[in-house]
Coordinates of C-alpha atoms in Angstrom, one line a residue:
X1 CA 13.3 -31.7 -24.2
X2 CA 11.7 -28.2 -23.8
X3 CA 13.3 -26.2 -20.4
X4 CA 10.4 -25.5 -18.4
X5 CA 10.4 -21.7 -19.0
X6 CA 10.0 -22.8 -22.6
X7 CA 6.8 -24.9 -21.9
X8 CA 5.3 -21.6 -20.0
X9 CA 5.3 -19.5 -22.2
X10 CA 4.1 -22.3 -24.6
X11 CA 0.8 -22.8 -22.2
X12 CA 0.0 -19.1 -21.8
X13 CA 0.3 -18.9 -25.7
X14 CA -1.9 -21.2 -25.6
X15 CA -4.5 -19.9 -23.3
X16 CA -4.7 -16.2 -24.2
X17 CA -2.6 -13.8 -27.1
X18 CA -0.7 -11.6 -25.5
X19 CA 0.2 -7.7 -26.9
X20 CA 4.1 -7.7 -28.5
X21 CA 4.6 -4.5 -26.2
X22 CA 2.0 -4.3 -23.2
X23 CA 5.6 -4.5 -21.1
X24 CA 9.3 -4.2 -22.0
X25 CA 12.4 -3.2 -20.9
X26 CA 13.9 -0.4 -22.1
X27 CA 18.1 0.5 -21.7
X28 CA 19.9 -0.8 -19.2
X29 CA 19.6 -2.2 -15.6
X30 CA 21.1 -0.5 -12.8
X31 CA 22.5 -2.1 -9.6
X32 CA 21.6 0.5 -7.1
X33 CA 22.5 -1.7 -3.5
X34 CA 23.8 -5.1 -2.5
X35 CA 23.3 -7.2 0.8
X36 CA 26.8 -8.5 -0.1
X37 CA 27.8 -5.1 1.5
X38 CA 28.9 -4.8 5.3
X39 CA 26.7 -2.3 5.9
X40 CA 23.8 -4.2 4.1
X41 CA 23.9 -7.2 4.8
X42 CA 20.7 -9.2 5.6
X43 CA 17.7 -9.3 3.1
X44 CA 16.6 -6.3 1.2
X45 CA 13.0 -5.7 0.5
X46 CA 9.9 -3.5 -0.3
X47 CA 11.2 -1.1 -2.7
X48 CA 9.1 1.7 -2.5
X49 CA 9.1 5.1 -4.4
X50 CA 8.0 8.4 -3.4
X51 CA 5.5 9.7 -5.7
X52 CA 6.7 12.1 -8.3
X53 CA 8.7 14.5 -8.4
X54 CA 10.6 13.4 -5.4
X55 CA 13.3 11.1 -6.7
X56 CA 13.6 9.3 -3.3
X57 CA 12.8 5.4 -2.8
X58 CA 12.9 3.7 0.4
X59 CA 13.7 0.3 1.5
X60 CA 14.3 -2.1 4.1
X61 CA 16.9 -4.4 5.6
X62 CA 16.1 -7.5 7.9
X63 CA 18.9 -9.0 9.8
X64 CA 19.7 -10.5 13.5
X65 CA 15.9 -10.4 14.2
X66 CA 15.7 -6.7 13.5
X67 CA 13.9 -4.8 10.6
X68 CA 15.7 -1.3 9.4
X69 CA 13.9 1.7 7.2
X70 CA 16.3 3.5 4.6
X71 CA 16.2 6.4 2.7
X72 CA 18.0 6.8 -0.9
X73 CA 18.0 10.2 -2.8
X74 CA 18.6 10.0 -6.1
X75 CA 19.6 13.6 -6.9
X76 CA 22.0 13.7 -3.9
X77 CA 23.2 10.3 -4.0
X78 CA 22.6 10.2 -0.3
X79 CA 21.7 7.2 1.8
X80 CA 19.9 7.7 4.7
X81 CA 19.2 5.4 7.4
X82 CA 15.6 6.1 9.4
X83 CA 16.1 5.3 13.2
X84 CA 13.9 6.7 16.3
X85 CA 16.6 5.0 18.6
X86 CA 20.1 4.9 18.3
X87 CA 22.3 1.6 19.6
X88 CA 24.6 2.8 22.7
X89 CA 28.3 2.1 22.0
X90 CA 30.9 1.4 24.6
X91 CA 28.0 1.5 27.3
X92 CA 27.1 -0.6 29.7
X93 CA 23.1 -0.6 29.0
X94 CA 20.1 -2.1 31.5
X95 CA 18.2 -5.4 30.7
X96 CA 15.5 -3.5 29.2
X97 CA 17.3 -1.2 26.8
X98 CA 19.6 -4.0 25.7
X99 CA 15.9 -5.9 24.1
X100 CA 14.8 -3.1 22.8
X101 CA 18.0 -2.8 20.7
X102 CA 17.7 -6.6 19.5
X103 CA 14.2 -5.5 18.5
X104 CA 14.2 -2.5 16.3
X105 CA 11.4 -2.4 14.3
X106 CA 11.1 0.3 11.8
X107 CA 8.6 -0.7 8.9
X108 CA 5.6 -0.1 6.9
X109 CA 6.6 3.2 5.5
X110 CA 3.9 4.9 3.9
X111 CA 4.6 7.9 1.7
X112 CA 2.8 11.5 1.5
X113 CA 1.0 11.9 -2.3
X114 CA 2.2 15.3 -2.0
X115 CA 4.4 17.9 -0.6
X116 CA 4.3 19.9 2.0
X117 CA 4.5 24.1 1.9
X118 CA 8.0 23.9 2.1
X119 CA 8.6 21.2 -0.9
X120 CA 9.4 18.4 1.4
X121 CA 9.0 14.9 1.0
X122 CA 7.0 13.0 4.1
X123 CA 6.6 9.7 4.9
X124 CA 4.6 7.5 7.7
X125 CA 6.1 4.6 9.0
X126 CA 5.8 2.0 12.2
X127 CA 8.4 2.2 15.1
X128 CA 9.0 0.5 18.2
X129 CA 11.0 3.8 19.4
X130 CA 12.2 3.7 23.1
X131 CA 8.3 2.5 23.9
X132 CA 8.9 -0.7 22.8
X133 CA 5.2 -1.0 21.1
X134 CA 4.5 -0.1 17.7
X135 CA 3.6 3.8 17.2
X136 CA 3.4 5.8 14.1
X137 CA 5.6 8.0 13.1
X138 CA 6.6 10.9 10.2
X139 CA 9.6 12.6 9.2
X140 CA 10.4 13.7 5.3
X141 CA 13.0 12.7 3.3
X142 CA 16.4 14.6 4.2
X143 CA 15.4 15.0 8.1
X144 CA 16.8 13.4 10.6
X145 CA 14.1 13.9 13.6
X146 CA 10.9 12.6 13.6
X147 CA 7.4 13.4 14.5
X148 CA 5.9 10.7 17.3
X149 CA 2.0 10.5 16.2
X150 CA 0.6 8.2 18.9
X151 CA 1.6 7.3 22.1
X152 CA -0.3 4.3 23.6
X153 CA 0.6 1.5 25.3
X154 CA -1.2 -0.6 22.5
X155 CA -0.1 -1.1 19.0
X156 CA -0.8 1.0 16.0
X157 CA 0.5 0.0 12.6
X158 CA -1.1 -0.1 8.7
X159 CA -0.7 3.9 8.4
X160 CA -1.8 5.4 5.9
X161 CA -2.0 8.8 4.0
X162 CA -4.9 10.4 2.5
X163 CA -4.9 12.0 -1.4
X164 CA -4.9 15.4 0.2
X165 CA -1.5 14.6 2.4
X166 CA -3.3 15.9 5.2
X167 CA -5.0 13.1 7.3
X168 CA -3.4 9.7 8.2
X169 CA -5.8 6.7 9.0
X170 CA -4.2 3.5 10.6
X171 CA -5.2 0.5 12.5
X172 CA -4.8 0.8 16.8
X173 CA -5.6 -2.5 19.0
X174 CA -6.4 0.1 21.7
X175 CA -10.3 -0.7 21.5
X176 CA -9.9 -4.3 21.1
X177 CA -8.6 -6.6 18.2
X178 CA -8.1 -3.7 15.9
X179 CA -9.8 -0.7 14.6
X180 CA -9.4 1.8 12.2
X181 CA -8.7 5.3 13.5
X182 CA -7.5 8.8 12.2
X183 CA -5.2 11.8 12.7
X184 CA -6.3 14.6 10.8
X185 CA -5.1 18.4 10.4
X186 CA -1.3 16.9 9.9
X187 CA -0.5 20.3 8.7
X188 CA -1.2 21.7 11.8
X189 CA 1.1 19.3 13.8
X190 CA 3.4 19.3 11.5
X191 CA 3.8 23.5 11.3
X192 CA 3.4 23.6 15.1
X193 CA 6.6 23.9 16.9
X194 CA 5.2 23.3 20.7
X195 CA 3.4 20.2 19.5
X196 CA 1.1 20.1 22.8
X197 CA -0.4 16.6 23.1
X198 CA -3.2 17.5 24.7
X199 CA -4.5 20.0 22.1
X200 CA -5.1 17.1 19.7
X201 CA -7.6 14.0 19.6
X202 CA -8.1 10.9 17.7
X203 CA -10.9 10.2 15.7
X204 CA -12.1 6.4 15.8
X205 CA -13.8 5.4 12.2
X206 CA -14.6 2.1 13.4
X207 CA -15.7 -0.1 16.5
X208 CA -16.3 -4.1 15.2
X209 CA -15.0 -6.8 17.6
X210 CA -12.6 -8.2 15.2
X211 CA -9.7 -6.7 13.4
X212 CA -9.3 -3.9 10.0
X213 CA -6.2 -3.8 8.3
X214 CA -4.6 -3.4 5.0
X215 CA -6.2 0.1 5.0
X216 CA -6.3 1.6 1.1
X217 CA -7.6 5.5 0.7
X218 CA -9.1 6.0 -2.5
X219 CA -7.1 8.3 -4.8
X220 CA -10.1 10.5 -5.6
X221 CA -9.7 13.3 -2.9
X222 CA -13.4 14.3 -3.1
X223 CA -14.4 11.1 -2.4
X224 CA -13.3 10.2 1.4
X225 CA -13.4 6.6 0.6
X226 CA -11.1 3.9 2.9
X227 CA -11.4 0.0 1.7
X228 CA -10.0 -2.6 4.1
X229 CA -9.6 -5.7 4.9
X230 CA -12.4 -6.8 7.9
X231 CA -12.0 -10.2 9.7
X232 CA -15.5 -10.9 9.8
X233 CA -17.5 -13.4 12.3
X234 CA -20.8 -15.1 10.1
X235 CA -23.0 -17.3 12.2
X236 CA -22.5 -20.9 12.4
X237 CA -19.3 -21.1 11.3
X238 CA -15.9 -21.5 13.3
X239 CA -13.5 -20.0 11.0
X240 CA -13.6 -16.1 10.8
X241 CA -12.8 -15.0 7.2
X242 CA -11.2 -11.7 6.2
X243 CA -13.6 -9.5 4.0
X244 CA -13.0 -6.8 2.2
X245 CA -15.1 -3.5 3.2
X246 CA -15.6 0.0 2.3
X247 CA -16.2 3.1 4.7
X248 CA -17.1 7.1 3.7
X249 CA -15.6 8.4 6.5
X250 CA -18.3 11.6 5.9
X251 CA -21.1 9.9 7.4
X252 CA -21.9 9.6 11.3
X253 CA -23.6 6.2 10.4
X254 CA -24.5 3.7 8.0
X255 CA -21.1 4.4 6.3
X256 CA -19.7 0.7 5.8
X257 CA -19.9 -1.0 2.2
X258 CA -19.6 -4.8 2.0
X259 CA -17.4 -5.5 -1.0
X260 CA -17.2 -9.2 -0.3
X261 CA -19.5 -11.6 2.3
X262 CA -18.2 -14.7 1.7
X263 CA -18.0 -17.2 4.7
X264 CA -15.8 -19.8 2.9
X265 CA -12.8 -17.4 1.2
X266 CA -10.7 -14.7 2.6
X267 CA -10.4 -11.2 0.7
X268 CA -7.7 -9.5 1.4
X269 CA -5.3 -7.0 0.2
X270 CA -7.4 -4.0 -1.4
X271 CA -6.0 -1.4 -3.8
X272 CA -8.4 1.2 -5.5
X273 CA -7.1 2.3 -9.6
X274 CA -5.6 5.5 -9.6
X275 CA -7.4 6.5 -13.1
X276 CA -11.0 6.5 -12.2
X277 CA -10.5 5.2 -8.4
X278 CA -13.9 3.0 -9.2
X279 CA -12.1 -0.5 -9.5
X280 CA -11.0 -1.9 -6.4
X281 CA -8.4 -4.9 -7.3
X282 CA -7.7 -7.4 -4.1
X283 CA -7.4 -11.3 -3.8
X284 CA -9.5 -13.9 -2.8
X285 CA -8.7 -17.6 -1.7
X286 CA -11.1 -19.8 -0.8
X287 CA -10.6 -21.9 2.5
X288 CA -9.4 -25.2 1.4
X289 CA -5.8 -25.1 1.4
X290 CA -5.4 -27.0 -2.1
X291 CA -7.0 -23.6 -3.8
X292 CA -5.0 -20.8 -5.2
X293 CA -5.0 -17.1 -4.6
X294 CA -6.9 -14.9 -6.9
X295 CA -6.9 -12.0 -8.2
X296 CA -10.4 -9.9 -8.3
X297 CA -11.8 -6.5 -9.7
X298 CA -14.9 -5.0 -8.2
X299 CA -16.2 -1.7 -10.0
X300 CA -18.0 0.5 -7.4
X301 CA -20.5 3.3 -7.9
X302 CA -22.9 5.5 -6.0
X303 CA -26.5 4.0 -6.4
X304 CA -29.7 6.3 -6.6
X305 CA -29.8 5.5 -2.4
X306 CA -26.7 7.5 -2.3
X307 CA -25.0 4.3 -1.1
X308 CA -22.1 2.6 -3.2
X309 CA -22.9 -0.7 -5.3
X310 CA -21.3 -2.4 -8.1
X311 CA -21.2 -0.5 -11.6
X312 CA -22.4 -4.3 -13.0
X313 CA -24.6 -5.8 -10.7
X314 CA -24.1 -9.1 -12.6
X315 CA -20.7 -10.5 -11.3
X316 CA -19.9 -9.6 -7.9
X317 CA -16.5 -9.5 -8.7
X318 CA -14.2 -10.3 -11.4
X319 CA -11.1 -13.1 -11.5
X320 CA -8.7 -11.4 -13.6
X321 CA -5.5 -13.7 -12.4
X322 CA -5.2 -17.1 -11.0
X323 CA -2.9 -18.3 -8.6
X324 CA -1.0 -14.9 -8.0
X325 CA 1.7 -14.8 -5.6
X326 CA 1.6 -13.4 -2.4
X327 CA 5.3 -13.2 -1.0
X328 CA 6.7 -9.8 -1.2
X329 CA 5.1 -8.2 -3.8
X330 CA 1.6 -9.3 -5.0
X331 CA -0.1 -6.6 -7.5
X332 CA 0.3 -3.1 -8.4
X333 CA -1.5 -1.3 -10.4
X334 CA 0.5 0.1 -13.7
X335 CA 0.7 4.2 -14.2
X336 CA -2.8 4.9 -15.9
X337 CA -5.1 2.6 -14.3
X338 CA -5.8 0.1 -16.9
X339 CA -3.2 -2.6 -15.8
X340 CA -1.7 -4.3 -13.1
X341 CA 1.8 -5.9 -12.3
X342 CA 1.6 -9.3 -10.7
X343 CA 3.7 -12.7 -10.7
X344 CA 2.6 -15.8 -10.9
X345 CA 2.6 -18.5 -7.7
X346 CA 4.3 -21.1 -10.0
X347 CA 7.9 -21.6 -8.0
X348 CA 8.6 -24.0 -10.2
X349 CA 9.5 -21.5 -13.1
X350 CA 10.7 -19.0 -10.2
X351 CA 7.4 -17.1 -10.2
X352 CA 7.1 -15.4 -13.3
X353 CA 6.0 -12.4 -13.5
X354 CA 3.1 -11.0 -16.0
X355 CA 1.0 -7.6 -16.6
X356 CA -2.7 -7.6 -16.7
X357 CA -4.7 -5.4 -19.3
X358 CA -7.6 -5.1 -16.7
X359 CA -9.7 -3.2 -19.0
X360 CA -9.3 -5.6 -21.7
X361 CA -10.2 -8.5 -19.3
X362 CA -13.3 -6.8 -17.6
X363 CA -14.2 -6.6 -21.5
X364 CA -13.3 -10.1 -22.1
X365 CA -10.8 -9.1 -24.5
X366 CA -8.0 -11.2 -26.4
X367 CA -4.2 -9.7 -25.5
X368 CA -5.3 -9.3 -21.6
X369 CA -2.2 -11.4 -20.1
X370 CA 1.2 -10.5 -20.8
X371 CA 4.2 -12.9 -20.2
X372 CA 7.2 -10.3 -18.9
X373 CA 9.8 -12.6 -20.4
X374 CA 12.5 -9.9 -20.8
X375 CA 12.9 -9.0 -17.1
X376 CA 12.0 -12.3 -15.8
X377 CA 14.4 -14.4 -18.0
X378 CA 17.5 -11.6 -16.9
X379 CA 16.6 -11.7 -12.9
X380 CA 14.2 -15.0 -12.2
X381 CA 14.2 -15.0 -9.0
X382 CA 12.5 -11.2 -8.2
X383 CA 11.0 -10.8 -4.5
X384 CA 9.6 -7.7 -4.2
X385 CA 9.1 -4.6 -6.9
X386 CA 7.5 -1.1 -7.0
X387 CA 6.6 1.4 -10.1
X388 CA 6.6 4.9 -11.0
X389 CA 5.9 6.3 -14.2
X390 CA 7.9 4.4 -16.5
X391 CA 10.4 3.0 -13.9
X392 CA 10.6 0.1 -12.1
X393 CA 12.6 -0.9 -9.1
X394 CA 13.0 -4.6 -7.9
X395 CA 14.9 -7.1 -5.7
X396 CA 16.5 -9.8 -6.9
X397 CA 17.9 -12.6 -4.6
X398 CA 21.4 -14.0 -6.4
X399 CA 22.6 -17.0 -4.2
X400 CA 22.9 -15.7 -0.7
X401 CA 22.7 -12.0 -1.7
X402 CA 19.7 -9.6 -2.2
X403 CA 20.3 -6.8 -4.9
X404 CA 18.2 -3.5 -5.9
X405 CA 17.9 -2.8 -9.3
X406 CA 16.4 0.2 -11.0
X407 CA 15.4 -0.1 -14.6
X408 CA 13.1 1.8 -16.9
X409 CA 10.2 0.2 -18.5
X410 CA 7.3 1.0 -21.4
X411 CA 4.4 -0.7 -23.0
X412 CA 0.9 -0.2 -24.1
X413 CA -0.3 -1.1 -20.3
X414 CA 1.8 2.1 -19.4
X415 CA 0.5 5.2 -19.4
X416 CA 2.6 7.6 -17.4
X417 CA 0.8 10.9 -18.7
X418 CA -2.8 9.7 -18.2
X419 CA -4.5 12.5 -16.9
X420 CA -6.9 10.8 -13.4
X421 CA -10.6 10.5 -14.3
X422 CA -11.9 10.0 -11.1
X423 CA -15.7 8.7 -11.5
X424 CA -16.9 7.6 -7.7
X425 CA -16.3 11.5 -6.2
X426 CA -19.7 12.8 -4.8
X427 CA -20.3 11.6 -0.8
X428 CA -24.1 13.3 -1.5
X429 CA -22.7 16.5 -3.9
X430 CA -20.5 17.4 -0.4
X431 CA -23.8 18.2 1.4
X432 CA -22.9 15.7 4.1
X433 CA -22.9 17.3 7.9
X434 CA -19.3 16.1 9.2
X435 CA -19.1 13.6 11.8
X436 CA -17.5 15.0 15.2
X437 CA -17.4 12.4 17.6
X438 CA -14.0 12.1 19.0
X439 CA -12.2 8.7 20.1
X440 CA -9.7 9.6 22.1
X441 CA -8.8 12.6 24.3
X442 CA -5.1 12.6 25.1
X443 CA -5.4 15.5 27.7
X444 CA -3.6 15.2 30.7
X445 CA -1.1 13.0 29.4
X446 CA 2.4 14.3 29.2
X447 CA 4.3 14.5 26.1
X448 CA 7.8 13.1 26.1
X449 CA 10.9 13.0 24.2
X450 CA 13.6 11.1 25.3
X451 CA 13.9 9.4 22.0
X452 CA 14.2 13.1 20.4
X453 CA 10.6 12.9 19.0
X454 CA 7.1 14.3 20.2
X455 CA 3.9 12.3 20.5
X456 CA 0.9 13.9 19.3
X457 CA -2.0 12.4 18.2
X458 CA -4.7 13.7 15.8
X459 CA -7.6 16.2 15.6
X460 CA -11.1 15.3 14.7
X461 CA -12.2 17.5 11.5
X462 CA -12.9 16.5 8.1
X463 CA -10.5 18.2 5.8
X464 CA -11.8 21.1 3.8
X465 CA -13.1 20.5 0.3
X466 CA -10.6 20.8 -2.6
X467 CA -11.0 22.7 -4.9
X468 CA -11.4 20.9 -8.2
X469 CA -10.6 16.8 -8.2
X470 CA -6.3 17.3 -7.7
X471 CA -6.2 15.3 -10.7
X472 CA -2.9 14.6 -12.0
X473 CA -0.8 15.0 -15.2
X474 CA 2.3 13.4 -15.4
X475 CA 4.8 14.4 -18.3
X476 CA 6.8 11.7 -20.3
X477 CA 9.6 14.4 -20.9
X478 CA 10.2 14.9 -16.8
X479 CA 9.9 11.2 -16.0
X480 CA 12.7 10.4 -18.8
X481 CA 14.8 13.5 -17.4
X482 CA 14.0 11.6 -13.7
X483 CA 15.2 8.1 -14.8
X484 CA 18.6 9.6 -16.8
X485 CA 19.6 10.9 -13.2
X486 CA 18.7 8.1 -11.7
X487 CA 21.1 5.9 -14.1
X488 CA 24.0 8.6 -13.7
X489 CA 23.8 8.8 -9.8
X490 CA 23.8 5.1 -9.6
X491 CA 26.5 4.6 -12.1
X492 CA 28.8 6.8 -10.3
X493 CA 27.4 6.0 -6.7
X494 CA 28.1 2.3 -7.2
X495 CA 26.7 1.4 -4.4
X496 CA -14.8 6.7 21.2
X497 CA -17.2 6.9 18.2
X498 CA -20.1 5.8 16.7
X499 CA -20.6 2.2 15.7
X500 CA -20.8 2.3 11.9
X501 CA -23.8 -0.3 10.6
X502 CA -23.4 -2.5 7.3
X503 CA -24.9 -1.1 4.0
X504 CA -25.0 -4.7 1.5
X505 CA -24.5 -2.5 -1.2
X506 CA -22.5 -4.5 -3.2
X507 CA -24.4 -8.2 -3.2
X508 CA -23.7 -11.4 -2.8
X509 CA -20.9 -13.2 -4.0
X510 CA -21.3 -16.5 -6.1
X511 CA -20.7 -18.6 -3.5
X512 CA -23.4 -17.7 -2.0
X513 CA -27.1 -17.6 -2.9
X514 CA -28.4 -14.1 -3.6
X515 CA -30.8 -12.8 -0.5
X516 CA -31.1 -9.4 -2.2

């Protein structure tokens, strides 16, 4: 009788051929950190590198109800635990300060695309601190301070960090269920040693009843471009879907893109290409509960109205991937832009885990879908994973324990030394007037730091034009030289705005008849 890995890989033979070497692994695997440790104990989770060159990855430890941030250099062999509040020992602490230390929150780190002036590696990430409400934060990689961003009494999470490192946009449920706001001239705050809080102001992107998250810039610096998911309200119907929009945060107005306007399927989870930044991959599942989560591609352009539309007008989007798994990790896209990295929602065979030759598939090409047997028949039961260049890192739950493995990986869906070709760019040749409505004026409030951090929240300015695109080259020879240190260090470690209006730039789906 076949074993039921057997008679997968049989069906997907059977449904599509696959490339010999779109994915494989390449030397050996690495144990970087176990939950079987003390000091680790819990679940590990959400691997994340720092873009290159940093050789830092982060990740995170839930246990007792409370969710901790860490720091690993590779080069120093240095573990580094992020924390805005410290537990008391030996002291006799108050009602209040005794929750707050049962609740520590530190998550949803977000890291810089590049370096600061001083070759420093930041990061954005959500704390509870000693406000005991979810606030954004930044410190870099080897600090042990960090830099309070807002400082309201309602939640902010989702943050995220522009192509240019020098803006943050993030979600606040100050003005309702949740909009999208943005700190901007982080240089400035960051270079500033007074920090004043009332020199600097927010500046609210959106104002919708209803909630944005899952905020993705797009890669293309030029191109000031943030897709998100919107929970959207249509008429006559009870259930509010999630749908996935796009804003140009250039324009003072009409400066919203629907992607997706589908009443009867959520759309969640966007993530632009870093190649060309014009295909937007997220997932789709339709209401009913029997139906399985999808993975989409829509390619986007700028129309002759100046607006953005799809490249193909036929096909509002793309299925590239049934029934993909949402726990942990769902899709990443592959250095070089043409694949993505998903598993399978089959936990029957331990979710398996696959690449996806986008380009081939938007081309309806054969050798699209590629079985990752090697790493999934050596670690079956993978949670989360991240990739950089040629490396992968993952999680891999063994019994009761969680382990961290680093590994290098190649293929012909890798391509680590693709130089970007970014083809969306142009917000009207950069001739756009910039919006300066400001959200938020913090003036008058006082700044504090009992937790040894500063709030400060953001400025309202567009950032200056670049000069050229920022595209980037990434050389084989430095990400080998990266991954050798990695496997020595490990080995011997052991251990108040305007209200934006809707452009339908992008059509109707198929679900839906075509009112254009």
């Amino acid at each position: 009788m076949a074993k039921p890995l057997t008679i997968l890989i049989l069906f997907f033979l059977g449904t599509c051929i696959f490339s010999q070497s779109a994915l494989q692994l390449e030397g050996d695997v690495i144990e970087a950190f176990s939950s079987e440790k003390e000091d680790l104990s819990g679940i590990l989770a959400r691997p994340k590198f720092a873009p290159p060159p940093s050789q830092v990855f982060a990740f995170e430890r839930k246990v007792e109800g409370m969710n901790h941030l860490y720091l690993y250099d590779v080069g120093a062999g240095s573990l580094t635990e992020v924390q805005t509040i410290f537990r008391e020992a030996g002291v006799k602490l108050s009602i209040e300060d005794s929750i707050l230390q049962s609740q520590l929150n530190n998550t949803q780190l977000d890291w810089r695309p590049v370096l600061d002036s001083q070759r420093r590696q930041w990061f954005a990430f959500i704390s509870n601190g000693k406000a005991n409400n979810q606030d954004i934060f930044i410190g870099f990689a080897g600090g042990t301070t960090y830099i309070r961003l807002t400082l309201d009494t309602a939640d902010d999470y989702s943050p995220k960090w522009s192509p240019d490192g020098n803006s943050i946009a993030f979600t606040s449920e100050r003005s309702g269920d949740g909009d999208i706001y943005l700190i901007e001239e982080v240089d400035e705050i960051i270079n500033d040693l007074n920090r004043n809080a009332s020199n600097f102001q927010l500046r609210r992107l959106t104002n919708s009843p209803n909630e944005e998250t899952q905020l993705a810039w797009n890669p293309d610096p030029s191109a000031y471009l943030i897709a998100y998911a919107e929970k959207t309200t249509f008429s006559g119907r009870q259930v509010d879907t999630y749908q996935i929009r796009v804003i140009d945060i250039t324009l003072p107005a009409n400066n919203i893109t629907k992607v997706t306007d589908d009443p009867l399927a959520h759309y969640t989870r966007p993530l632009w290409d870093d190649q060309t930044a014009s295909k937007l991959l997220y997932i789709g599942k339709k209401l009913t509960e029997d139906e399985s989560s999808n993975l989409y591609i829509s390619e986007l352009a700028w129309g002759e109205n100046g607006m953005l539309k799809n490249k193909v007008f036929e096909g509002d989007k793309t299925e590239i991937f049934k029934n993909v798994n949402l726990a942990g990790t769902h899709a990443l896209w592959l250095d070089g832009g043409e694949a993505v990295i998903c598993q399978e929602n089959r936990p029957q065979q331990n979710y398996p885990i696959y690449s996806v030759n986008v380009t081939r598939r938007l081309n309806q090409q054969e050798r699209a879908i590629y079985y990752f047997g090697a790493l999934h028949s050596a670690y079956p039961y993978i949670l989360d994973y991240d990739v950089r260049n040629n490396n992968l890192i993952f999680v891999n739950q063994e019994g009761l324990h969680f382990k961290i493995y680093l590994t290098k990986i190649y293929g012909d869906d890798i391509k680590p030394t693709a130089i970007s070709d970014y083809q969306l760019s142009n917000p009207r040749e950069y001739g756009v007037p910039v919006p300066q409505e400001v959200a938020q004026s913090t003036a008058g409030k006082t700044p504090t730091a009992s937790d040894g951090t500063t709030p400060i929240p953001g400025t309202g300015s567009i950032p200056a034009q670049p000069n050229g695109s920022n595209r980037r080259l990434w050389f084989a020879g430095g990400a080998a030289a990266a991954a050798g240190v990695v496997a020595i260090i490990i080995l011997t470690q052991q251990g108040n705005g305007v209200t934006p209006q809707i452009i339908d730039g992008i059509g109707r789906p198929p679900s839906l008849p075509n009112t254009q």
